[in-house]
Coordinates of C-alpha atoms in Angstrom, one line a residue:
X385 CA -169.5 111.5 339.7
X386 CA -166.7 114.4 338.9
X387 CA -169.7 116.0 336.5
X388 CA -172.1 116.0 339.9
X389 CA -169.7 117.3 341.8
X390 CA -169.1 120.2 339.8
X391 CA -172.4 120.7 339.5
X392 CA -173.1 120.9 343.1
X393 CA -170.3 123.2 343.8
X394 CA -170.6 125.5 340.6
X395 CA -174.7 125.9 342.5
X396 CA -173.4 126.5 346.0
X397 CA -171.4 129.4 344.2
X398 CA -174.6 130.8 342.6
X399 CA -176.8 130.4 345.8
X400 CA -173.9 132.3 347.9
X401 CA -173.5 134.7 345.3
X402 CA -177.1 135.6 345.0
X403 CA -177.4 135.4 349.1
X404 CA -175.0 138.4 349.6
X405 CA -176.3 140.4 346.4
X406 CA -179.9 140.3 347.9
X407 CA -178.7 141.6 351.2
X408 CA -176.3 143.8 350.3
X409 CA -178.5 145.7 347.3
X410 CA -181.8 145.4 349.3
X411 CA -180.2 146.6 352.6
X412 CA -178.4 149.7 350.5
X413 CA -181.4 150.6 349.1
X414 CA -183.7 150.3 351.9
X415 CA -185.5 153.5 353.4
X416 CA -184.7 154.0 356.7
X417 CA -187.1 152.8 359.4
X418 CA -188.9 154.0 362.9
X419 CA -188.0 151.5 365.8
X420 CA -190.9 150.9 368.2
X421 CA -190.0 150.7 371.8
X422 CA -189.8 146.8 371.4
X423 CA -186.4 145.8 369.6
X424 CA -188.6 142.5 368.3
X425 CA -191.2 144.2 366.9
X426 CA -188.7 146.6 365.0
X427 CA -186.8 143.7 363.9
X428 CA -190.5 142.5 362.4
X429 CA -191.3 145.9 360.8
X430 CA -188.0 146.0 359.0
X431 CA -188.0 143.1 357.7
X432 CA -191.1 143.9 356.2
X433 CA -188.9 146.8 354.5
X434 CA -186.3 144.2 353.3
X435 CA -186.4 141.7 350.3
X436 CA -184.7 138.9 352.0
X437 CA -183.3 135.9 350.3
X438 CA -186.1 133.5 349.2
X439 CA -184.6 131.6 347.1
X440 CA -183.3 129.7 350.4
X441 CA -186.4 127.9 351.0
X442 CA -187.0 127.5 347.0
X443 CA -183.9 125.4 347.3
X444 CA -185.1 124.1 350.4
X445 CA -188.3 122.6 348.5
X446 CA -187.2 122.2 345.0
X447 CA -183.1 122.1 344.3
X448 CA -181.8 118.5 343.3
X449 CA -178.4 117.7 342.8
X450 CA -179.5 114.0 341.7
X451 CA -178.6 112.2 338.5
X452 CA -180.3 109.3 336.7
X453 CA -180.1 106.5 339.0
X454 CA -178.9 108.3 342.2
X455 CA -180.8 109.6 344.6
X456 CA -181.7 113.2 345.7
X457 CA -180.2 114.9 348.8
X458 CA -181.4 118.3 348.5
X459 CA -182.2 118.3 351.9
X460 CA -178.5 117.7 353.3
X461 CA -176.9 120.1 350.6
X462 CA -178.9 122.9 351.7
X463 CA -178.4 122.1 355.2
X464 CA -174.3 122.4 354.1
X465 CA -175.2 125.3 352.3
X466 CA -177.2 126.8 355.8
X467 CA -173.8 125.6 357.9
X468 CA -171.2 126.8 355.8
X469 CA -172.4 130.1 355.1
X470 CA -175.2 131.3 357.5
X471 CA -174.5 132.1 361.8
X472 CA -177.1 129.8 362.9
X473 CA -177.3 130.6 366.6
X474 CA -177.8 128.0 369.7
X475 CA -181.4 126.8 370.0
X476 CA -181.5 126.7 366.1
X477 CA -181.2 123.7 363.7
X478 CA -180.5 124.1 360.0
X479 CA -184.0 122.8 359.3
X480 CA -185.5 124.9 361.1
X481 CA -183.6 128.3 359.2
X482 CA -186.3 130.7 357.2
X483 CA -185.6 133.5 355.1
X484 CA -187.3 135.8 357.4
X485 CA -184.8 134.8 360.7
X486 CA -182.0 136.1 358.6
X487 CA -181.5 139.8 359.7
X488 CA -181.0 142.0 357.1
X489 CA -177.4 143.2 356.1
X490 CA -175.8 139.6 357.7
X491 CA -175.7 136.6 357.3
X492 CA -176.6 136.0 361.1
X493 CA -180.0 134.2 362.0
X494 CA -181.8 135.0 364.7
X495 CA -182.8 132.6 367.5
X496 CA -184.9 132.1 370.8
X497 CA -181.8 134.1 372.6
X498 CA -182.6 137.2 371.4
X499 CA -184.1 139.4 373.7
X500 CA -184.3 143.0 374.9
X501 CA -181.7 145.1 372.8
X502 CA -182.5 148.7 373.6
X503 CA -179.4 150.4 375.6
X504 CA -181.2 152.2 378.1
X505 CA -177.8 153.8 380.1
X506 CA -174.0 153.5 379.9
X507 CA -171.6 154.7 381.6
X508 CA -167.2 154.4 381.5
X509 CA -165.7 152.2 384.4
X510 CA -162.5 152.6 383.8
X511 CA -159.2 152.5 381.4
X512 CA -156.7 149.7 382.0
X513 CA -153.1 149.6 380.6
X514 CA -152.8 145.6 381.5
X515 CA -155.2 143.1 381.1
X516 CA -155.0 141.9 384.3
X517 CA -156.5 145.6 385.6
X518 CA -159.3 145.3 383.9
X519 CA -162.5 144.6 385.8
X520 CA -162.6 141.4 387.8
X521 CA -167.1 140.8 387.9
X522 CA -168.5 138.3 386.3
X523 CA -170.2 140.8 383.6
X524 CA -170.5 139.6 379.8
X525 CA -168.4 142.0 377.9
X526 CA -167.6 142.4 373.7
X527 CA -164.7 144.1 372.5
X528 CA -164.3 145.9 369.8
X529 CA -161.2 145.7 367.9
X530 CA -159.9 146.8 363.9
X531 CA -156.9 149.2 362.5
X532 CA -157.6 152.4 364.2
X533 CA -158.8 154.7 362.1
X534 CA -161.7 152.0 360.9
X535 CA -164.7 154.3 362.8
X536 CA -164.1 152.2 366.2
X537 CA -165.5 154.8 368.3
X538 CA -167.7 156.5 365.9
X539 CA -169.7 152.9 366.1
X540 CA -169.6 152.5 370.5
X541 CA -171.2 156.0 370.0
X542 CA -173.9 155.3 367.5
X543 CA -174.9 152.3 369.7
X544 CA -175.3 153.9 372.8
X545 CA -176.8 157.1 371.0
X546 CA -174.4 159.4 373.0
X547 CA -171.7 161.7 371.6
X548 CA -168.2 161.5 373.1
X549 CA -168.8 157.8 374.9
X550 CA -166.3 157.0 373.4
X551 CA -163.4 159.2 372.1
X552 CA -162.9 160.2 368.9
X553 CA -160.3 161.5 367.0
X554 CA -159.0 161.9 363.4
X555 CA -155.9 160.9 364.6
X556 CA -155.1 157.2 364.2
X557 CA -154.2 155.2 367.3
X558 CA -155.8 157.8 369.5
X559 CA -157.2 154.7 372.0
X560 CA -154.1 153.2 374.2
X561 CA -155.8 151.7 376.7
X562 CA -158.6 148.6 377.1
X563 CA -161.8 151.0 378.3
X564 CA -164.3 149.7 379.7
X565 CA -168.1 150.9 379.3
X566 CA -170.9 149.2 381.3
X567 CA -174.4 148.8 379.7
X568 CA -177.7 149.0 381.6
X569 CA -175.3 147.3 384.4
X570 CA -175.2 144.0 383.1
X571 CA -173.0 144.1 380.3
X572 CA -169.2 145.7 378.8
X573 CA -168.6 147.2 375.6
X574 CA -164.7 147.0 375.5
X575 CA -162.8 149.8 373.4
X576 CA -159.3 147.9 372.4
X577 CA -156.4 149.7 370.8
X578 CA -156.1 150.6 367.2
X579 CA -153.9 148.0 365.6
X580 CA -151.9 149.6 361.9
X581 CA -151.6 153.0 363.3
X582 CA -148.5 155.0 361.9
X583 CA -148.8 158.1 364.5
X584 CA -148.8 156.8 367.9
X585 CA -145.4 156.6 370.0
X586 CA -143.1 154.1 368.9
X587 CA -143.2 152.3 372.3
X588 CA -147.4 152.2 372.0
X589 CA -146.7 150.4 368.4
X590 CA -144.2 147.9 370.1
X591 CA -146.5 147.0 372.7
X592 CA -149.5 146.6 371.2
X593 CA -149.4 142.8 370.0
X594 CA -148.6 141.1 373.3
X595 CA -150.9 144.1 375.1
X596 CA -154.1 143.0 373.2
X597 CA -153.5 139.5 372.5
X598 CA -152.7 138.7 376.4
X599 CA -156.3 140.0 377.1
X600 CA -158.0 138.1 374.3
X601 CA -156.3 134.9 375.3
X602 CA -156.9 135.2 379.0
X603 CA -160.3 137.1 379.5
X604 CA -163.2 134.8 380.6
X605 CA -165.8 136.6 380.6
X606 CA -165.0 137.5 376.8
X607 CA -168.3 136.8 374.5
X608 CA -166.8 137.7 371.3
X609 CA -164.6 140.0 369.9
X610 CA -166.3 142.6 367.2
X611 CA -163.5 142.9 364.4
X612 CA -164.2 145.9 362.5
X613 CA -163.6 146.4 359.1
X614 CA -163.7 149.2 356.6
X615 CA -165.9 148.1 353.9
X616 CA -164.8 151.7 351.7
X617 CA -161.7 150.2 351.2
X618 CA -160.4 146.9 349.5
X619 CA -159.5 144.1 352.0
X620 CA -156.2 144.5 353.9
X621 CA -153.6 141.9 354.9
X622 CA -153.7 143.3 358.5
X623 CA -157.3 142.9 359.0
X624 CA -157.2 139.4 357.6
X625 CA -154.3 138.4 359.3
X626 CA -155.7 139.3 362.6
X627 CA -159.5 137.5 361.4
X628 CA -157.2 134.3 361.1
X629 CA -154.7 134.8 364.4
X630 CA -158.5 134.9 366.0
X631 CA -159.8 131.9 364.2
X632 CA -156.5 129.7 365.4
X633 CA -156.7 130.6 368.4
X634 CA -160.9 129.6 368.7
X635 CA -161.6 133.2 370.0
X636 CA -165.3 133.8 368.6
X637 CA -165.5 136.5 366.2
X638 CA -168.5 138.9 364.5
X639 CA -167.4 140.4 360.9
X640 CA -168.8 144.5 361.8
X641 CA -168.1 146.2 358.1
X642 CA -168.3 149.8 359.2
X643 CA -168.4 152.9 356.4
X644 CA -170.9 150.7 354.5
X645 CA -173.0 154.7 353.2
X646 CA -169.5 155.5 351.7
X647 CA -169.2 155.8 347.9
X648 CA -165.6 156.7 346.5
X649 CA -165.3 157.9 343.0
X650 CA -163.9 157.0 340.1
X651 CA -162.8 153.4 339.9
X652 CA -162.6 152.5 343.4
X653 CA -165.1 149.6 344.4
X654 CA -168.3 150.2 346.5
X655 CA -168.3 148.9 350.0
X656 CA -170.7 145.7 348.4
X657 CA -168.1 144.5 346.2
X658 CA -165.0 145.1 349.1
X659 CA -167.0 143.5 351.4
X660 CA -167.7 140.7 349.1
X661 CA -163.9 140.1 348.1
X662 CA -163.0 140.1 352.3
X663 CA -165.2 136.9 352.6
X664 CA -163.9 135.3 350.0
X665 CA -160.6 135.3 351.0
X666 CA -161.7 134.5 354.5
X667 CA -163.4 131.3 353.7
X668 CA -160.3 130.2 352.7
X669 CA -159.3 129.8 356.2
X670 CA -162.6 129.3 357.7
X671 CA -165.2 126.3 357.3
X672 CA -167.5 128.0 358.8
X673 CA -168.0 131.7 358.1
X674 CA -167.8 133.8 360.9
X675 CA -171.0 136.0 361.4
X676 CA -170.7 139.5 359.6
X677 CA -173.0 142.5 359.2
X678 CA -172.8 145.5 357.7
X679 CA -173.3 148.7 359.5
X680 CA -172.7 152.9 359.2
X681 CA -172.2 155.0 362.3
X682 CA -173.4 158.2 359.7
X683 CA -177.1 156.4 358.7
X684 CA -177.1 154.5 361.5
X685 CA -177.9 150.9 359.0
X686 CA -177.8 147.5 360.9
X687 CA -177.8 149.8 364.5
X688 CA -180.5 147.6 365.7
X689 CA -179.8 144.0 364.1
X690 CA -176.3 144.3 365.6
X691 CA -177.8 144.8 369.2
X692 CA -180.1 142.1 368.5
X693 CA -177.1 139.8 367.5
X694 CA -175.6 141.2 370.8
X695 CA -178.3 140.2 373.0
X696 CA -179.1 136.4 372.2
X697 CA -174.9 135.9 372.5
X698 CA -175.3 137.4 375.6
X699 CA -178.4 136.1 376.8
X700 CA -176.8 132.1 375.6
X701 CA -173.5 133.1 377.5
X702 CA -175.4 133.6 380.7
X703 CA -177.3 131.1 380.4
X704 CA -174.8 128.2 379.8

């Protein structure tokens, strides 16, 4: 039994392994593609542009974890495998998971909750310096949070497709305030404060934890926060530590590697491998991973899938 065991885990590490490497080399590799007015049908051509992970529904069919005189449960591995690893959204069962619902770049699946993606207007409400200012509708919002100079606003802007949405700076900890932009008036994309930054005031530094945490913990009409994370650089205690404050505190969560186009020299590890070495150490306090995608606010890669993901969260929150 300890021989099957090992068996069955030392696979699970080869099937993970091989997931990520397909998306991450296929998606880094990928030309670029045209998206037709329908965000569904541009989904549909790019996939066609992707080589997304088959060997899912080969192991669906064919893996066997059974020795002589047991009997084979491929089908409930895999569906671990699909639960553990995978974002299967609602309306979605394991069995039901295909290679080509898996949007490239993630590990997110997509589900009868996706819907129309394409930002057609946005606009800024307002800047709040409490939580309790901030807009009191009934509006689905995300927020966006990582260390500041992570390419927070570089990303708001490359969604909306507008320069200077969102401000910009090369100064870290330029963002003080929880900003508020409204989407096609339905929706909020929330600009949080910079957490790590070195050159803001010393009284912004102090503040910040019980500032940001007080609206995480207290905002209802919060759909999920979007933790960004610099996939140029190895992971950082900072960034885990606030993926894991989230996690404890059952605040859902999205995984946004930003700077994914950016190749340093010499030894330093490409964005695949940092980004790789991040989930590892998160599924050490997860039993589920969180959903993750990578994206880059200069190529504009996983623009689209990230909107998509967007939409059937939204489109499930309204509905529930």
């Amino acid at each position: 039994m300890h021989n099957e065991s090992l068996i069955q885990e030392n696979m699970l590490v080869t099937l993970r392994s091989r997931f990520f490497t397909l998306q991450v080399t296929s998606l880094l590799q990928a030309p670029q593609s045209i998206s037709p007015k329908n965000p569904l049908l541009s989904l549909s051509h790019k996939l066609q542009m992707f080589e997304t992970p088959k060997f899912i529904l080969h192991y669906c069919n064919h893996a066997s974890f059974a020795t002589k005189g047991s009997k084979p449960g491929p089908v409930s591995e895999t569906k671990k495998f699909i639960e553990k690893v995978l974002f299967v959204p609602p309306g979605v069962g394991p069995e039901e998971v295909t290679d080509d619902l898996i949007l490239p770049g993630s590990n997110i699946v997509l589900g009868p909750y996706a819907g129309d993606a394409k930002i057609k207007e946005v606009e800024f409400v307002k800047s709040s310096n409490r939580p309790k200012d901030c807009p009191k509708d009934d509006r689905p919002e995300f927020a966006m949070l990582g260390r500041s100079n992570v390419g927070k606003s570089s990303l708001i802007n490359a969604l909306v497709r507008k320069k200077e949405v969102a401000l910009t700076s090369k100064k870290p900890g330029k963002t003080q305030l929880i900003n508020h932009f409204l989407v096609n008036r339905s929706w909020y994309i929330v600009d949080l404060p910079g957490y790590g930054f070195a050159n803001a005031p010393e009284a912004a530094r102090m503040d910040w934890s019980a500032f940001t945490k007080g609206y995480f913990l207290n905002r209802e009409t919060l759909v999920s926060v979007l933790l960004l994370v610099d996939a140029s650089v190895p992971p950082q205690k900072i960034d885990l530590d606030c993926a894991n404050w989230l996690g404890r505190n059952n605040i859902p969560m999205t995984l946004v590697f930003t700077k994914c186009d950016k190749i340093k020299g010499g030894k330093a590890k490409r964005p695949g491998e940092n980004i790789r070495d991040f989930q590892q150490l998160i599924r050490e306090n997860y039993k589920r991973h969180p959903p993750w995608i990578m994206t880059s606010s200069m190529t504009g890669l996983g623009r689209d899938e990230l909107l998509l993901h967007l939409s059937q969260l939204r489109n499930y929150w309204n509905n529930e």
